[in-house]
Amino acid sequence: MKKDWSLVGSLSLIVVIAIIAGAVFYHSNKSSSSKNDSKSAATTVAQAPPTSDQIIKAINEKRREASLAPLASSSELQVSSQLKCDDMVKDGYFEHVNPNTKKQGYTYIFDSLPTAGYASENLESTPLASAKGIVDNWMGSTDHRNTILTTDYTLTGIAVCKSTQSDVYYIVEHFATLKPTLTPQTHGALCNDGTSSDSVGRGACSHHEGVDHYY
């Protein structure tokens, strides 16, 4: 039988083209999938909110630039800021005073740290933001900036929590300094014979039957 070589050649060419096209499609599909996977991974990383330690580090960087001592992280203020953050999420508000209970945010500080002398609170509401972005927002506000850069505070604690009503995070920073430790002042002594002495030394009532008590 006489073969039609032109037909055979055409069929072979079609087969080769089909193989090449399939390989190109597979490679293109694989590359697209890899890019999508990379994009998904990047999105996951970007959606993680900053930690309290990262924000405190950014705060202390601003204080360092202003030649101020860093704020120390306080476990009590971590608790107080978390309580305030949770309260805002629970009652669906974002402000220093709970509109339902009228509780001031800074009172959580004194609840958690009774020895606090001065206290203050900074709030921020933001979508996905870095620690630096959050602190930069605070630094753009005179009141927040003054709180961050004052020498009145030595302690801080920060909480980060997500709103259930919108796609934003609440950040609460609490500041405090401890009350000064006062040394009781002794002015004199009452002696056992009923007399008093202006002296507070060991011999205050040496000729009056000894010291009953100091005052």
Short mmCIF file of C-alpha atoms in Angstrom, two decimals:
data_model
loop_
_atom_site.label_atom_id
_atom_site.label_comp_id
_atom_site.label_asym_id
_atom_site.label_seq_id
_atom_site.Cartn_x
_atom_site.Cartn_y
_atom_site.Cartn_z
CA MET A 1 0.00 0.00 0.00
CA LYS A 2 1.32 3.44 -0.89
CA LYS A 3 1.57 5.74 2.15
CA ASP A 4 0.61 9.36 2.01
CA TRP A 5 3.73 10.83 3.65
CA SER A 6 2.32 14.33 3.62
CA LEU A 7 -0.57 13.20 5.81
CA VAL A 8 1.78 11.44 8.22
CA GLY A 9 3.95 14.55 8.47
CA SER A 10 0.95 16.76 9.20
CA LEU A 11 -0.26 14.45 11.97
CA SER A 12 3.22 14.38 13.53
CA LEU A 13 3.37 18.17 13.50
CA ILE A 14 -0.04 18.39 15.20
CA VAL A 15 1.10 15.98 17.93
CA VAL A 16 4.27 18.01 18.59
CA ILE A 17 2.31 21.26 18.81
CA ALA A 18 -0.17 19.69 21.24
CA ILE A 19 2.66 18.48 23.52
CA ILE A 20 4.29 21.92 23.55
CA ALA A 21 0.99 23.66 24.26
CA GLY A 22 0.26 21.29 27.16
CA ALA A 23 3.66 21.92 28.70
CA VAL A 24 3.22 25.69 28.46
CA PHE A 25 -0.24 25.50 30.06
CA TYR A 26 1.06 23.34 32.93
CA HIS A 27 3.97 25.70 33.62
CA SER A 28 1.70 28.75 33.49
CA ASN A 29 -0.80 27.14 35.85
CA LYS A 30 1.91 26.14 38.30
CA SER A 31 3.42 29.64 38.34
CA SER A 32 0.02 31.22 38.93
CA SER A 33 -0.65 28.85 41.82
CA SER A 34 2.74 29.63 43.39
CA LYS A 35 2.08 33.35 43.13
CA ASN A 36 -1.34 32.95 44.73
CA ASP A 37 0.15 30.89 47.54
CA SER A 38 2.80 33.57 48.14
CA LYS A 39 0.18 36.31 48.14
CA SER A 40 -1.95 34.37 50.61
CA ALA A 41 1.01 33.88 52.94
CA ALA A 42 1.91 37.57 52.75
CA THR A 43 -1.68 38.53 53.56
CA THR A 44 -1.67 36.24 56.59
CA VAL A 45 1.51 37.85 57.94
CA ALA A 46 0.18 41.39 57.35
CA GLN A 47 -3.05 40.66 59.23
CA ALA A 48 -1.28 39.84 62.50
CA PRO A 49 -1.71 42.82 64.87
CA PRO A 50 1.35 44.23 66.64
CA THR A 51 2.10 42.87 70.10
CA SER A 52 2.15 44.96 73.26
CA ASP A 53 5.93 44.49 73.52
CA GLN A 54 6.40 45.85 69.98
CA ILE A 55 4.32 48.93 70.78
CA ILE A 56 6.16 49.55 74.06
CA LYS A 57 9.45 49.29 72.16
CA ALA A 58 8.21 51.91 69.68
CA ILE A 59 7.06 54.14 72.56
CA ASN A 60 10.43 53.92 74.27
CA GLU A 61 12.18 54.73 71.00
CA LYS A 62 10.28 58.04 70.92
CA ARG A 63 11.25 58.67 74.55
CA ARG A 64 14.89 57.88 73.77
CA GLU A 65 14.81 60.41 70.93
CA ALA A 66 13.56 62.97 73.48
CA SER A 67 16.35 62.02 75.94
CA LEU A 68 13.85 60.49 78.38
CA ALA A 69 14.18 57.29 80.39
CA PRO A 70 12.25 54.30 79.01
CA LEU A 71 8.96 53.23 80.54
CA ALA A 72 9.06 49.91 82.36
CA SER A 73 6.48 47.29 81.46
CA SER A 74 4.13 46.67 84.40
CA SER A 75 2.18 43.45 84.82
CA GLU A 76 -0.48 45.38 86.75
CA LEU A 77 -0.91 47.84 83.89
CA GLN A 78 -1.04 44.96 81.42
CA VAL A 79 -4.02 43.71 83.42
CA SER A 80 -5.70 47.13 83.66
CA SER A 81 -5.28 47.90 79.95
CA GLN A 82 -6.65 44.46 79.02
CA LEU A 83 -9.69 44.99 81.25
CA LYS A 84 -10.38 48.33 79.55
CA CYS A 85 -9.87 46.82 76.09
CA ASP A 86 -12.20 43.91 76.85
CA ASP A 87 -14.80 46.33 78.21
CA MET A 88 -14.82 48.34 74.97
CA VAL A 89 -15.24 45.15 72.93
CA LYS A 90 -17.99 43.84 75.20
CA ASP A 91 -20.04 47.05 75.25
CA GLY A 92 -19.20 48.14 71.69
CA TYR A 93 -17.73 51.59 72.31
CA PHE A 94 -14.44 53.40 71.74
CA GLU A 95 -13.81 56.21 74.20
CA HIS A 96 -12.28 56.84 77.61
CA VAL A 97 -15.63 56.59 79.43
CA ASN A 98 -17.99 53.64 79.09
CA PRO A 99 -21.27 55.28 77.97
CA ASN A 100 -23.31 52.63 79.80
CA THR A 101 -21.52 52.28 83.14
CA LYS A 102 -19.82 55.75 83.10
CA LYS A 103 -16.61 54.06 84.31
CA GLN A 104 -13.50 56.08 83.48
CA GLY A 105 -10.74 54.11 81.76
CA TYR A 106 -7.99 55.31 84.09
CA THR A 107 -9.84 53.89 87.12
CA TYR A 108 -8.86 50.41 85.92
CA ILE A 109 -5.30 51.48 86.67
CA PHE A 110 -6.01 52.23 90.33
CA ASP A 111 -8.06 49.02 90.60
CA SER A 112 -5.07 46.96 89.41
CA LEU A 113 -2.32 49.11 90.95
CA PRO A 114 -3.57 50.75 94.19
CA THR A 115 -0.11 52.22 94.83
CA ALA A 116 -0.29 54.32 91.64
CA GLY A 117 0.11 58.02 92.28
CA TYR A 118 -0.59 59.41 88.81
CA ALA A 119 -2.30 57.62 85.93
CA SER A 120 -3.36 58.21 82.35
CA GLU A 121 -4.69 56.38 79.31
CA ASN A 122 -4.08 56.50 75.54
CA LEU A 123 -6.48 54.84 73.08
CA GLU A 124 -6.17 54.00 69.40
CA SER A 125 -8.61 52.40 66.94
CA THR A 126 -7.01 51.15 63.75
CA PRO A 127 -7.23 48.52 61.03
CA LEU A 128 -4.09 46.49 60.39
CA ALA A 129 -1.27 48.79 61.48
CA SER A 130 2.32 48.39 62.61
CA ALA A 131 3.54 49.31 66.09
CA LYS A 132 5.35 52.28 64.56
CA GLY A 133 2.17 53.40 62.76
CA ILE A 134 0.17 53.30 65.98
CA VAL A 135 2.76 55.30 67.91
CA ASP A 136 3.14 57.78 65.03
CA ASN A 137 -0.63 58.40 65.18
CA TRP A 138 -0.38 59.11 68.91
CA MET A 139 2.61 61.40 68.35
CA GLY A 140 0.52 63.40 65.88
CA SER A 141 -1.89 64.32 68.69
CA THR A 142 -0.72 66.91 71.24
CA ASP A 143 -2.45 65.26 74.22
CA HIS A 144 -1.27 61.75 73.37
CA ARG A 145 2.24 62.97 72.60
CA ASN A 146 2.48 64.82 75.92
CA THR A 147 1.41 61.69 77.77
CA ILE A 148 4.05 59.61 76.01
CA LEU A 149 6.86 62.12 76.56
CA THR A 150 6.14 63.28 80.10
CA THR A 151 8.47 62.50 83.00
CA ASP A 152 5.43 62.02 85.27
CA TYR A 153 5.14 58.34 84.36
CA THR A 154 7.57 55.47 84.80
CA LEU A 155 5.35 52.44 84.10
CA THR A 156 3.21 51.32 81.19
CA GLY A 157 1.08 48.43 80.00
CA ILE A 158 -0.60 47.85 76.64
CA ALA A 159 -3.44 45.67 75.41
CA VAL A 160 -4.50 44.91 71.83
CA CYS A 161 -7.94 43.48 71.06
CA LYS A 162 -10.19 43.16 68.03
CA SER A 163 -13.59 44.79 67.75
CA THR A 164 -16.48 42.42 67.14
CA GLN A 165 -18.45 45.12 65.31
CA SER A 166 -15.88 46.19 62.72
CA ASP A 167 -12.60 45.08 61.20
CA VAL A 168 -10.42 47.21 63.48
CA TYR A 169 -8.24 46.70 66.52
CA TYR A 170 -8.39 48.63 69.78
CA ILE A 171 -5.12 49.55 71.46
CA VAL A 172 -5.12 50.67 75.08
CA GLU A 173 -2.01 52.04 76.77
CA HIS A 174 -2.01 52.74 80.50
CA PHE A 175 0.58 54.92 82.22
CA ALA A 176 1.35 55.28 85.91
CA THR A 177 3.92 56.19 88.48
CA LEU A 178 3.98 54.90 92.04
CA LYS A 179 3.13 57.01 95.06
CA PRO A 180 6.27 58.19 96.88
CA THR A 181 7.09 56.24 100.01
CA LEU A 182 6.71 58.62 102.96
CA THR A 183 8.83 58.21 106.06
CA PRO A 184 6.78 58.86 109.21
CA GLN A 185 8.00 61.99 110.95
CA THR A 186 8.69 61.75 114.68
CA HIS A 187 8.45 65.04 116.57
CA GLY A 188 8.92 64.06 120.17
CA ALA A 189 8.30 61.53 122.93
CA LEU A 190 5.77 61.06 125.72
CA CYS A 191 7.45 59.83 128.89
CA ASN A 192 6.12 57.24 131.34
CA ASP A 193 5.77 59.83 134.11
CA GLY A 194 3.40 61.88 131.95
CA THR A 195 5.89 64.48 130.83
CA SER A 196 6.93 65.06 127.23
CA SER A 197 10.26 65.58 125.52
CA ASP A 198 11.23 67.31 122.30
CA SER A 199 14.02 64.81 121.85
CA VAL A 200 13.52 61.65 119.78
CA GLY A 201 16.82 59.97 120.69
CA ARG A 202 17.49 57.07 123.02
CA GLY A 203 17.79 59.39 126.03
CA ALA A 204 14.57 61.33 125.36
CA CYS A 205 12.97 60.32 128.68
CA SER A 206 16.04 59.08 130.57
CA HIS A 207 15.11 61.12 133.67
CA HIS A 208 11.37 60.55 133.35
CA GLU A 209 10.95 56.79 133.74
CA GLY A 210 11.56 56.02 130.06
CA VAL A 211 9.60 56.52 126.82
CA ASP A 212 5.93 55.59 126.61
CA HIS A 213 5.70 56.37 122.91
CA TYR A 214 6.96 58.74 120.22
CA TYR A 215 4.73 61.13 118.31
#
